[in-house]
Every structure is written in C-alpha cells, then in structure tokens.
PDB file of C-alpha atoms in Angstrom:
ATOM      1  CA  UNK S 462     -85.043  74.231 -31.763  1.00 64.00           C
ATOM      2  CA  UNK S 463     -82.995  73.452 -28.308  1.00 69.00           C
ATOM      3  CA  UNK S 464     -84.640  73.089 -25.491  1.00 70.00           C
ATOM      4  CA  UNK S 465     -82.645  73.842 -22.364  1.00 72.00           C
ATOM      5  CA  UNK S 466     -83.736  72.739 -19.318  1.00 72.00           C
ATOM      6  CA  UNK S 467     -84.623  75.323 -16.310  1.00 73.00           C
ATOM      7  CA  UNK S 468     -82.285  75.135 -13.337  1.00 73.00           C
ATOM      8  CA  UNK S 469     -84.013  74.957 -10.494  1.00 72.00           C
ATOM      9  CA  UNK S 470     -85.290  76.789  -8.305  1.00 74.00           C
ATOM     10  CA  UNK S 471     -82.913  77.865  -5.074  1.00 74.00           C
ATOM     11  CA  UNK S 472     -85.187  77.405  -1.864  1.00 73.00           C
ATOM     12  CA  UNK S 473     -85.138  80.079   0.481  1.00 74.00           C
ATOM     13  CA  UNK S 474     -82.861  80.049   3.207  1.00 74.00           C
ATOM     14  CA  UNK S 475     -84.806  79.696   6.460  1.00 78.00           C
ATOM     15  CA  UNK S 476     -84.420  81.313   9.226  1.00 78.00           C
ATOM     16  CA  UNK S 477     -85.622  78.901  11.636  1.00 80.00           C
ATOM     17  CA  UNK S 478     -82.988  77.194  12.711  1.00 84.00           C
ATOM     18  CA  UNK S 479     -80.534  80.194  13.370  1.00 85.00           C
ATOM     19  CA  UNK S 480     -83.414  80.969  15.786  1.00 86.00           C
ATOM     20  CA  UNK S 481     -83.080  77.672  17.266  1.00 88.00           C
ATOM     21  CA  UNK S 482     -79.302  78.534  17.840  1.00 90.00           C
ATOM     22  CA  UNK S 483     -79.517  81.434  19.481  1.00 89.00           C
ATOM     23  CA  UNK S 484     -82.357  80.456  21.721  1.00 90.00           C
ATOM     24  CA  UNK S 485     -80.293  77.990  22.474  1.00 92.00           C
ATOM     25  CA  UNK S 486     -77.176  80.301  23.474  1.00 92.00           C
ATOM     26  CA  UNK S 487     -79.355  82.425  25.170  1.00 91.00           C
ATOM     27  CA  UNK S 488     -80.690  80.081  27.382  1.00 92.00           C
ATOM     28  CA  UNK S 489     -76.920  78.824  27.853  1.00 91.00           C
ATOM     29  CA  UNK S 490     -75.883  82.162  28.796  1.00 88.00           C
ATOM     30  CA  UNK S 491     -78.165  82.490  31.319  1.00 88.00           C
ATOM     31  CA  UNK S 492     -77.913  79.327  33.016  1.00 87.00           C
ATOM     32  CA  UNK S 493     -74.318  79.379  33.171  1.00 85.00           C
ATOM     33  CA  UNK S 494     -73.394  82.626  34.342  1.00 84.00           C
ATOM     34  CA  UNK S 495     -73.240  84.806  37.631  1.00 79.00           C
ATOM     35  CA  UNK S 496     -74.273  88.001  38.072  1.00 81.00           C
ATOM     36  CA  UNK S 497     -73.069  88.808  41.153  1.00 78.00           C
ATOM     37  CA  UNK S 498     -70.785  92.235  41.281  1.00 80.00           C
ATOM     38  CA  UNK S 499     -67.917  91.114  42.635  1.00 84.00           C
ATOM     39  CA  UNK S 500     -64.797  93.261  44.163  1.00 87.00           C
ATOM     40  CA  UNK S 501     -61.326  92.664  45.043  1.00 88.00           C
ATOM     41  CA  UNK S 502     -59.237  92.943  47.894  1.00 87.00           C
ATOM     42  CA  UNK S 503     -55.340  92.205  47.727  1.00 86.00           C
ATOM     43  CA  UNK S 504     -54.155  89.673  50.333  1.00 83.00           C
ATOM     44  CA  UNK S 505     -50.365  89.699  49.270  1.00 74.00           C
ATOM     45  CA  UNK S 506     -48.286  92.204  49.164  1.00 65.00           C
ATOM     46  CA  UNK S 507     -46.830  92.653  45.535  1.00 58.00           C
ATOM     47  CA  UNK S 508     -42.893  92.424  46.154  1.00 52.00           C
ATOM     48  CA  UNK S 509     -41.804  95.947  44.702  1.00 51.00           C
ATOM     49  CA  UNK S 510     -44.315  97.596  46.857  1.00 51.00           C
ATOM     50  CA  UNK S 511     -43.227  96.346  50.018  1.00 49.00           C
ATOM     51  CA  UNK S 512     -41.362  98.226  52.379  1.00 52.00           C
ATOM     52  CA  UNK S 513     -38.452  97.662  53.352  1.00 46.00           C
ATOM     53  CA  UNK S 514     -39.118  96.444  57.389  1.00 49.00           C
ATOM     54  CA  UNK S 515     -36.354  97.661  59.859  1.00 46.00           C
ATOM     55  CA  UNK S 516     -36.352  97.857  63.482  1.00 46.00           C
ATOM     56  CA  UNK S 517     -37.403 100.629  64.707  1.00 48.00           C
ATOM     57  CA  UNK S 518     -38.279 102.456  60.929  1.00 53.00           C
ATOM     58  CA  UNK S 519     -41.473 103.552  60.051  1.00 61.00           C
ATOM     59  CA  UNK S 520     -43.737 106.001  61.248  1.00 75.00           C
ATOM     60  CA  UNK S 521     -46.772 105.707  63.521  1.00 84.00           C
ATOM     61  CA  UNK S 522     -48.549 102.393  63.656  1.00 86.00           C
ATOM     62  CA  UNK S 523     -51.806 101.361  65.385  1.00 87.00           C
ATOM     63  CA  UNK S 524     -52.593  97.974  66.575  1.00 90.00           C
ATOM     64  CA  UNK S 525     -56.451  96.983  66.476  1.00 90.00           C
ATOM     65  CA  UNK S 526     -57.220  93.443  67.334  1.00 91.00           C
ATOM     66  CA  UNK S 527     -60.012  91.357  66.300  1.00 90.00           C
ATOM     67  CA  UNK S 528     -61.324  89.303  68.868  1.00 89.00           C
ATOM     68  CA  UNK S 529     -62.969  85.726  68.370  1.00 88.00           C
ATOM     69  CA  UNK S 530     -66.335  87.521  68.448  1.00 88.00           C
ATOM     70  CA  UNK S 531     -65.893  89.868  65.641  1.00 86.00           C
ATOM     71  CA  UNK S 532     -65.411  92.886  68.060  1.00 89.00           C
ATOM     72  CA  UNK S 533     -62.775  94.910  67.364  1.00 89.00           C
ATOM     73  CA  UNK S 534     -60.365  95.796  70.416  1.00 89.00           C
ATOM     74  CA  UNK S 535     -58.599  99.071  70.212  1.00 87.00           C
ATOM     75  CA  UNK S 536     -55.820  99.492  73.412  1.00 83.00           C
ATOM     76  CA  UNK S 537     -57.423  97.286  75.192  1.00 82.00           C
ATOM     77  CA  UNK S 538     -61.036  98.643  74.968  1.00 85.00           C
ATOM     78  CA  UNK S 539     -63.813  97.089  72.875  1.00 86.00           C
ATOM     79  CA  UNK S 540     -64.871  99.189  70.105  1.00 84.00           C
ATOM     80  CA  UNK S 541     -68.291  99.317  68.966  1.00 84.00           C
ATOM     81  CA  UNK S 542     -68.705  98.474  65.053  1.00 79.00           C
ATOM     82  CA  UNK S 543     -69.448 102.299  64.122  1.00 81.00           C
ATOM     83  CA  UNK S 544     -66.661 103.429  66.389  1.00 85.00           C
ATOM     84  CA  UNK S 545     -63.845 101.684  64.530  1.00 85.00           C
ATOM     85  CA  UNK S 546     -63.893 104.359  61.760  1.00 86.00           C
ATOM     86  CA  UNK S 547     -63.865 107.296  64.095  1.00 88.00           C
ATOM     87  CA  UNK S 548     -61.247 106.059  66.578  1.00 87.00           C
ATOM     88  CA  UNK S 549     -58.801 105.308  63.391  1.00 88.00           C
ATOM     89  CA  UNK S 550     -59.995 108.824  61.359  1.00 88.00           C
ATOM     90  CA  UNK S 551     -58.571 110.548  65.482  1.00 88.00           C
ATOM     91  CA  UNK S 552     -55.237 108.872  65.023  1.00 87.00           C
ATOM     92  CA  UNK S 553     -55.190 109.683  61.346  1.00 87.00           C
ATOM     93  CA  UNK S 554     -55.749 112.953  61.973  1.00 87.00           C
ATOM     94  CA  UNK S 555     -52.405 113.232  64.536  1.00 85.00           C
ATOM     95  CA  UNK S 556     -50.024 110.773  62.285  1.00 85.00           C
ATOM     96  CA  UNK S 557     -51.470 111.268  58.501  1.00 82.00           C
ATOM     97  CA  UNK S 558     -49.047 108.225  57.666  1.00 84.00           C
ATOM     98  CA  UNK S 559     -50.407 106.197  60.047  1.00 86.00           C
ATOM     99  CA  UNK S 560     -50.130 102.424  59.579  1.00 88.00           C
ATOM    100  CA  UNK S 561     -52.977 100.043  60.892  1.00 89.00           C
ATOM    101  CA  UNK S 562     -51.995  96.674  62.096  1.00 90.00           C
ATOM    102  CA  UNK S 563     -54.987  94.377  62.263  1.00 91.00           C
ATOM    103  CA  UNK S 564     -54.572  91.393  64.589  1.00 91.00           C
ATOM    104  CA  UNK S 565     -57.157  88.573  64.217  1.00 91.00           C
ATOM    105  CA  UNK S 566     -58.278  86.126  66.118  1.00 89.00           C
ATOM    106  CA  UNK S 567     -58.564  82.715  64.411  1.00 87.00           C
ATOM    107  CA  UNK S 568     -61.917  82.396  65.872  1.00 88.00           C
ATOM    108  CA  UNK S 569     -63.286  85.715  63.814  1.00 90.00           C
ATOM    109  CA  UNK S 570     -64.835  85.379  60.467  1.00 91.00           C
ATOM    110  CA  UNK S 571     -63.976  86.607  57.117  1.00 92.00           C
ATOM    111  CA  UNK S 572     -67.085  89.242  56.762  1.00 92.00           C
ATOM    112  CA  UNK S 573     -65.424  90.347  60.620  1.00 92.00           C
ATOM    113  CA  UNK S 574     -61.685  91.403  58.815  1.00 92.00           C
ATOM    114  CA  UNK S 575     -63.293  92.798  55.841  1.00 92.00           C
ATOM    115  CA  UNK S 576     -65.498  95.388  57.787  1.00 91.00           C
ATOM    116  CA  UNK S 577     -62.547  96.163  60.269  1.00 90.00           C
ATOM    117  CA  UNK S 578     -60.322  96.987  56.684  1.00 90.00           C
ATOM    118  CA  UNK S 579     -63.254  98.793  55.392  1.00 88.00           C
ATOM    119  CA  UNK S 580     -63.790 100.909  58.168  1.00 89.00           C
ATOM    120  CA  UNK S 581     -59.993 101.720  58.099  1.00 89.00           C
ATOM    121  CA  UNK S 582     -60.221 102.509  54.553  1.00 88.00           C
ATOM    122  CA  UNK S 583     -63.419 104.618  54.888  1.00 88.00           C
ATOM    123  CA  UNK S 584     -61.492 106.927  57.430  1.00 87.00           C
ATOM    124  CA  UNK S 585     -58.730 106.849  55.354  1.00 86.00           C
ATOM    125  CA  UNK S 586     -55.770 104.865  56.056  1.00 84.00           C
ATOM    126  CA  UNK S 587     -53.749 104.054  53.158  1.00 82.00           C
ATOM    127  CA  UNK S 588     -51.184 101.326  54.934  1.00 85.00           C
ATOM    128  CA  UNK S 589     -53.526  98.736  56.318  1.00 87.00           C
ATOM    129  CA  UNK S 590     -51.500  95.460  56.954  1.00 87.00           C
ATOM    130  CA  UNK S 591     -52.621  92.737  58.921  1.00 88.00           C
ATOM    131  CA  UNK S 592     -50.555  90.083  60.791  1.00 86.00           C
ATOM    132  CA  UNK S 593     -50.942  86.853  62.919  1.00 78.00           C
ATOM    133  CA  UNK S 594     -49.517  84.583  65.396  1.00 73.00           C
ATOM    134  CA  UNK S 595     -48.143  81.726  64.139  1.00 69.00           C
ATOM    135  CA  UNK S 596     -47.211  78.418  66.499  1.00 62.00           C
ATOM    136  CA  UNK S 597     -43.865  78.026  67.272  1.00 57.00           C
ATOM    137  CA  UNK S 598     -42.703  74.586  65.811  1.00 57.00           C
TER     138      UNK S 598
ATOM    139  CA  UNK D 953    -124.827  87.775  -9.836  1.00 68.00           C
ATOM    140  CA  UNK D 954    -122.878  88.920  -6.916  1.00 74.00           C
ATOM    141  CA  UNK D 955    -118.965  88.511  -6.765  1.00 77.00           C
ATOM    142  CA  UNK D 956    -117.210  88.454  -3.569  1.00 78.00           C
ATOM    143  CA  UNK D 957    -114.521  89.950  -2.592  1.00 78.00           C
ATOM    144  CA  UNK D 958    -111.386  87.662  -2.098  1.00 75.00           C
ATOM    145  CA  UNK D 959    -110.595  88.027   1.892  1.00 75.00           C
ATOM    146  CA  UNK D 960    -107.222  89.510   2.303  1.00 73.00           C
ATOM    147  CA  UNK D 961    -104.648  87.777   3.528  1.00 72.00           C
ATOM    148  CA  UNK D 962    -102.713  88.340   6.433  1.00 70.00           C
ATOM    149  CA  UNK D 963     -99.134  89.594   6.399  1.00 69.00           C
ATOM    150  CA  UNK D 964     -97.272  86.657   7.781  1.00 67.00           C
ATOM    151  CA  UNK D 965     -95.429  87.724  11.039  1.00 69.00           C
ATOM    152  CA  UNK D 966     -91.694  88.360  10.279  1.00 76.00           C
ATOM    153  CA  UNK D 967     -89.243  86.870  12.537  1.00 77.00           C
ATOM    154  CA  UNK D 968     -86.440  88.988  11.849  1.00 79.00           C
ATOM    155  CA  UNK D 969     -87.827  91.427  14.928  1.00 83.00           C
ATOM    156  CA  UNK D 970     -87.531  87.871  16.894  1.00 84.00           C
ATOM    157  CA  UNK D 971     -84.459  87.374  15.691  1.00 85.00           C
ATOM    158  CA  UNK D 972     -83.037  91.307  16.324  1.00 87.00           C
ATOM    159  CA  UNK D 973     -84.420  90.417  20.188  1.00 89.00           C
ATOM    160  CA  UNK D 974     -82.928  87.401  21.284  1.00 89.00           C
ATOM    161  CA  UNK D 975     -79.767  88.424  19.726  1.00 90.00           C
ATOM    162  CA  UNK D 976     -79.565  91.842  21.991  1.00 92.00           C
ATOM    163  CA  UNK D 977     -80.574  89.292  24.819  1.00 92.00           C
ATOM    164  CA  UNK D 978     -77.805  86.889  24.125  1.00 91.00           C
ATOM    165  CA  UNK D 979     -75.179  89.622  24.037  1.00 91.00           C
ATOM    166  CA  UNK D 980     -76.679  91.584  26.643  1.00 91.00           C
ATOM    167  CA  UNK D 981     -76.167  88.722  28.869  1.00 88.00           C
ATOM    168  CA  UNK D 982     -72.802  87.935  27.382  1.00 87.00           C
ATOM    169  CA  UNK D 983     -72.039  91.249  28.735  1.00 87.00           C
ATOM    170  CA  UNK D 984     -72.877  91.609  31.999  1.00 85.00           C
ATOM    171  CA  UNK D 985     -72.609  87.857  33.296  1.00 82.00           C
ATOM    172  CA  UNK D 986     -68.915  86.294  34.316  1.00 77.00           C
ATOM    173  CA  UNK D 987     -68.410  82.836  33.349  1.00 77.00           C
ATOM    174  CA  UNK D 988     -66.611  81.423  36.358  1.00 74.00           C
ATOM    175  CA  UNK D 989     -66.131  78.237  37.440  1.00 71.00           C
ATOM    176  CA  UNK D 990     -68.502  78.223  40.879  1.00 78.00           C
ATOM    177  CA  UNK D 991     -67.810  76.234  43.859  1.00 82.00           C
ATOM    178  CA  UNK D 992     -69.755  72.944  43.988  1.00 85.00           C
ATOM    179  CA  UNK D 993     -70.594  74.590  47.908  1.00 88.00           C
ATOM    180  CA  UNK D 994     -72.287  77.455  48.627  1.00 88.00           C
ATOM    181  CA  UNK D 995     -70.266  80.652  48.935  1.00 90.00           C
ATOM    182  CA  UNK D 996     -71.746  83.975  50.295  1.00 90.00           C
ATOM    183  CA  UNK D 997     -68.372  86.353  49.704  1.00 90.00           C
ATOM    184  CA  UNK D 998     -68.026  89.216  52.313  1.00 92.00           C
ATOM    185  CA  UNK D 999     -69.030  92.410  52.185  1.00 92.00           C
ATOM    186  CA  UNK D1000     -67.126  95.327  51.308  1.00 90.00           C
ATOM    187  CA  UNK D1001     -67.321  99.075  49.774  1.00 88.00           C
ATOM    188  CA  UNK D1002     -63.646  99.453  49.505  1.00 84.00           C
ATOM    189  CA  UNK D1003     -63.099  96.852  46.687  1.00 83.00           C
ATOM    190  CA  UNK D1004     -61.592  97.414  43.537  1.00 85.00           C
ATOM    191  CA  UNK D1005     -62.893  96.043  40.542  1.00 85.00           C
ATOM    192  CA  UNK D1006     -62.137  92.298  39.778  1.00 81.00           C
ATOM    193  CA  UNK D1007     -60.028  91.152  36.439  1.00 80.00           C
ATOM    194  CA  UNK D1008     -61.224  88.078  34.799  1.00 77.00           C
ATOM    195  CA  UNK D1009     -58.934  84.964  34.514  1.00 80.00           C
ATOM    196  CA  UNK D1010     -56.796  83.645  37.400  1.00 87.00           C
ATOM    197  CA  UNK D1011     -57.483  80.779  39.459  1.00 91.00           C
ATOM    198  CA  UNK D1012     -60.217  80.752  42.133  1.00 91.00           C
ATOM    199  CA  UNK D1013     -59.807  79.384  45.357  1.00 93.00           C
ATOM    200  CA  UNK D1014     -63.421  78.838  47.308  1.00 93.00           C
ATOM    201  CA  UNK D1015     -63.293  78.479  50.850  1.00 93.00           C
ATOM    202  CA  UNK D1016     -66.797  77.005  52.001  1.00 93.00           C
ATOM    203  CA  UNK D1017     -68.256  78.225  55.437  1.00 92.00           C
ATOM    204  CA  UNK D1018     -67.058  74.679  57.092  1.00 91.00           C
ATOM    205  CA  UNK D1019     -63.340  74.961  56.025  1.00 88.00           C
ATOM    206  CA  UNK D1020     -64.434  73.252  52.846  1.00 91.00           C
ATOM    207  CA  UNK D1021     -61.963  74.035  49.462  1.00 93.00           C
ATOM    208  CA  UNK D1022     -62.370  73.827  45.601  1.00 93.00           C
ATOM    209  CA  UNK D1023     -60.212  75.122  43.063  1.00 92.00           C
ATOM    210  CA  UNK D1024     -61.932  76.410  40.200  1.00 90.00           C
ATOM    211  CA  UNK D1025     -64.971  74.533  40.585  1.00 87.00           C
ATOM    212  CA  UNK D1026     -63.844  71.181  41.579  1.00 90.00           C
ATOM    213  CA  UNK D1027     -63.815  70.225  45.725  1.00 91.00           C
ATOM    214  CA  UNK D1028     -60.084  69.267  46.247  1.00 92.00           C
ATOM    215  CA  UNK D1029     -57.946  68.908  50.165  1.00 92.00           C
ATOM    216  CA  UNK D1030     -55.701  71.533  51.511  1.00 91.00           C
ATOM    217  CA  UNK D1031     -52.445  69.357  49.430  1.00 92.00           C
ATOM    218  CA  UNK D1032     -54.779  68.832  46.365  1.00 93.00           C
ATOM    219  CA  UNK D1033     -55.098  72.763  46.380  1.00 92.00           C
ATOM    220  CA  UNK D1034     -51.096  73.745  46.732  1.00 94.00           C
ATOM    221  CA  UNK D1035     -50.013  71.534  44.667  1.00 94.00           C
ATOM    222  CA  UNK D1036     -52.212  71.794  41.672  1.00 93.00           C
ATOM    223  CA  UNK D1037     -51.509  75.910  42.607  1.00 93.00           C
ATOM    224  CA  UNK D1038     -47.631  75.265  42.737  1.00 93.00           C
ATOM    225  CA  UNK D1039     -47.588  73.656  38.615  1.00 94.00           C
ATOM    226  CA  UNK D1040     -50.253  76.511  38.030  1.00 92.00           C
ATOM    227  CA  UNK D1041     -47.570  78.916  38.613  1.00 92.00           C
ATOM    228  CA  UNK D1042     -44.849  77.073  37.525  1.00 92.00           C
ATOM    229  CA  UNK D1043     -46.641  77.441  33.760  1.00 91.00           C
ATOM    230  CA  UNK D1044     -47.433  80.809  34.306  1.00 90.00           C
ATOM    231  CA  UNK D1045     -46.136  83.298  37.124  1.00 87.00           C
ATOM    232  CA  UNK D1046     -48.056  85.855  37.408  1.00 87.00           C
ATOM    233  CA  UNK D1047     -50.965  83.978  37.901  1.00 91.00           C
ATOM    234  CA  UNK D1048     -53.908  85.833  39.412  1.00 91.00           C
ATOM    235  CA  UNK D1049     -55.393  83.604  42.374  1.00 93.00           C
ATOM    236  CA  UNK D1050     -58.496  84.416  43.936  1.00 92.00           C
ATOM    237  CA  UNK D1051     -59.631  83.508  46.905  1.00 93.00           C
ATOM    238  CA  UNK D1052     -63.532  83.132  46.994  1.00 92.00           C
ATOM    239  CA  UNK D1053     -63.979  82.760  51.057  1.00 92.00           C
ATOM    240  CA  UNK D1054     -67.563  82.543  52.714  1.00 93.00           C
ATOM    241  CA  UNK D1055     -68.503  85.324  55.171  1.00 92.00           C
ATOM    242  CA  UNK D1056     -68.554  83.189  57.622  1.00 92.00           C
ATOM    243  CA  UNK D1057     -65.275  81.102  56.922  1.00 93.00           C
ATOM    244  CA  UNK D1058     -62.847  81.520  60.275  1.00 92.00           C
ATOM    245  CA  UNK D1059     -59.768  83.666  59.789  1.00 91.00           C
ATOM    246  CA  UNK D1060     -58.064  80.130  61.349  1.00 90.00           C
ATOM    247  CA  UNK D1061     -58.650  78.554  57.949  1.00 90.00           C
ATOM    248  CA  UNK D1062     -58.010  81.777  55.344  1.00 91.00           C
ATOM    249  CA  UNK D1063     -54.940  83.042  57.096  1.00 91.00           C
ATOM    250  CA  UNK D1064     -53.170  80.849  57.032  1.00 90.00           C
ATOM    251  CA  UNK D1065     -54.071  79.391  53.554  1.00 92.00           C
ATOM    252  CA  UNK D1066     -53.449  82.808  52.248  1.00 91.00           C
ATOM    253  CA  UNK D1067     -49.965  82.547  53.480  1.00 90.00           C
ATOM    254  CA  UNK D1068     -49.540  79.369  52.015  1.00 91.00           C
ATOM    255  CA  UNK D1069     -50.621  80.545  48.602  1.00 93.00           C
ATOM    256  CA  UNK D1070     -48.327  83.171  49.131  1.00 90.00           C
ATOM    257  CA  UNK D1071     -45.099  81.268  49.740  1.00 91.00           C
ATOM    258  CA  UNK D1072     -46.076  79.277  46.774  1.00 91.00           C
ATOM    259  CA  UNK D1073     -44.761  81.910  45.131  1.00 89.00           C
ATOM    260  CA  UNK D1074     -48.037  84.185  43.715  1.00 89.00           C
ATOM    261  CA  UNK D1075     -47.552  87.960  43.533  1.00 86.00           C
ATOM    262  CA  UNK D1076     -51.301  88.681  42.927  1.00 88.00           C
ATOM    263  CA  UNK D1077     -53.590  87.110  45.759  1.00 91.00           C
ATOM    264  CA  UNK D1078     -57.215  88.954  46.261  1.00 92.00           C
ATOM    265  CA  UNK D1079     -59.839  88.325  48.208  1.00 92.00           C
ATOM    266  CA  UNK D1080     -62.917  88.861  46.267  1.00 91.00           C
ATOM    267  CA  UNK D1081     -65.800  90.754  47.826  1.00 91.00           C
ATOM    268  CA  UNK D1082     -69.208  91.950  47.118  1.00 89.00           C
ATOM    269  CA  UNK D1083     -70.321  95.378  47.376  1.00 87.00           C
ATOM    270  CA  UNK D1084     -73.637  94.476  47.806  1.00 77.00           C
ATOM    271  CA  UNK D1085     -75.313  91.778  50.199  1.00 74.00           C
ATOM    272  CA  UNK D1086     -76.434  88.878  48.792  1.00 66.00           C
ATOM    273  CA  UNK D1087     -79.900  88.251  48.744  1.00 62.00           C
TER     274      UNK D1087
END
C-alpha cells in the first residue's frame, strides 16, 4: 500500500488588502484633484487665422476702452456694466461684421477684460481683438 | 431531556458590495476631477459664460493677484518663466500654454506677459476661465 501525501490546502485569497488599495486611491483621488469647471479663452491669435492687416482694409471697427476702474468707455462716454452689451448689439446691428477693439488700461483687472469680451460675445460679435499701448523704447 | 436548538449563525457580511462601492467612487472621481499641477498661491480665475471647454495637457502659467508667477505648480520670476517656456517649446511646438490669472491680477502684468509668451513662439495661448463663481 502507498501512501501519498495530501497537498495542501490553497488558502483563500483575501480580499482585504485590495480594499486597502483602493481606499487608498480613493482617498488619493480626492485629495489631489480639482473640481473646478474650468473654460478657455484664446489670448493668441493662431497664425492661419489672422488677417491679413492693411491700411485702411477691413470693415467697421469699434473702439471700447477699459478704464483703470473697470468701467468701460464707449466714445468717450462711460458705459454702465449692463449697457456694454446693448451699445455693441446697436452697432452690430448697422455693421454685422463689426470688429471690437478693446483698449485696457493697465490699471484694470483680469475679471474687468473678461466681462467686457463676454458682453461683446453675448451680443454677438465674432471679431473681438484687443490691443495696448506699449512704451516707446 | 430537553435539546436546544443550536443558535444560527449569522451570515458574515460580504465585502464584495464594499468593494463594488469604493471602486465606482474611485472612478467616479477619476472622472470628473483634473489632475493639474495648482499654483502654490491662491488663484480665483475670472469669470466668464463665453468659454470654450478646456483640453488637458499644456503648460499652466498662474498669475497670483500680486503679480506673483508659477509654472505648473512651482513659483518661478518673470525670466525663470520664459525661459523654461522657450525649451518647452523648443521640445514640442505646439505646446498648449495656459494662463491661470487671478480675477484680480492687473491687465499691466497679463498683457504684457501674454505677449511675451506669444513671441516665444506658442500658437495656442488661453486664458482659462470659470463659468461659475467660486465659492
């Protein structure tokens, strides 16, 4: 008679420590990221898009500048922060291509520009550019 | 004589429901969270409706509220900036560079950093923006 001997038995796999892991992740995952929705807005003009600039070319443009304040100053006049949309959406309405030349003040703030371009996108300007005064060296 | 019952015994709790759980969790919050690199400054991005939704990658530029600057995460001066932008996009481009600016940054310091940026050669600068205020 041959006696063979009985392999043993496999333990279980636990479970436990993948747990462990992916508490672990978890809590990684939420620590680490933001949840913020965050937008875009393009600052430079991509070189195939831009137009050719020539003197004189072009069709109707209107000049809004920002003032140091955050006001927004439309020929001269102060425009109130709901007006900015209306005033632009007038001129839009006469010149459909209308281009809208923001001029800021270094003393404005960034949240200042962004709601001027907003409000010129709302009434629907397509070409919104903006430009500023450099020193002369 | 009387015999007593043996007392049941209670189903051991399974943790494969636990398991199911946290994993939707962890991917849930894979999903919906960005992994970027955040300014060691605080940085309350402007508000906007007209954005356009974001890509991931790219390098981000924060601009504190004080004129302060980091690039991707790490506080650096105005040269540190361009020139660690300059081999950036000497490796690569096309290099998206975002420019994370405070609110209530002046124009005096973006502008013209912006146009910097620019000259360095990148085709795709953004500003990023929030839809919503920040609470």
């Amino acid at each position: 008679m041959r006696l063979t001997s009985r392999e043993p038995a496999r333990s279980p796999i636990t479970l436990v420590p993948m747990i462990d892991v992916l508490m672990i992740m978890l809590v990684f995952f939420m620590v680490t990221s933001t949840y913020l929705d965050l937008d875009m807005i393009p600052m430079a003009e991509r070189r195939e898009e831009a137009p050719v600039a020539g003197p004189g070319g072009g069709g109707a443009r209107l000049l809004i500048r920002l003032g140091a304040d955050g006001r927004a100053h439309l020929s001269g006049q102060v425009l109130a922060p709901d007006a900015v949309g209306a005033a632009i959406a007038a001129r839009l309405a006469a010149a459909p291509d209308l281009e809208v030349i923001v001029l800021p003040s270094g003393g404005a703030d960034v949240q200042a520009l962004v709601s001027l371009m907003d409000a010129s996108v709302a009434a629907g300007a397509g070409r919104v550019r903006i430009v500023r005064l450099e020193a002369s060296p | 004589m009387k015999l007593a019952r043996p007392k049941k015994r209670a189903h051991p709790e399974t943790i494969i429901a636990l398991i199911d759980v946290v994993f939707f969790l962890l991917v849930f919050f894979m999903l919906i969270g960005r992994m970027d690199a955040t300014a060691p400054f605080a940085v309350v991005p402007p508000v906007a409706q007209s954005g356009a939704d974001m890509p991931g990658g790219g390098a981000t530029v924060s601009v504190a509220a004080d004129g302060g600057l980091a690039l991707d995460g790490r506080a650096v001066d105005q040269a540190g900036l361009l020139g660690a932008l300059a081999a950036r996009l000497g490796e690569e481009p096309g290099l998206l560079v975002r420019i994370n600016a405070d609110g209530a940054a002046p124009l005096r310091r973006l502008l013209p950093l912006a146009g910097e940026i620019e000259a360095l050669g990148a085709r795709d600068v953004v500003l990023v923006v929030t839809p919503e205020p920040v609470r």
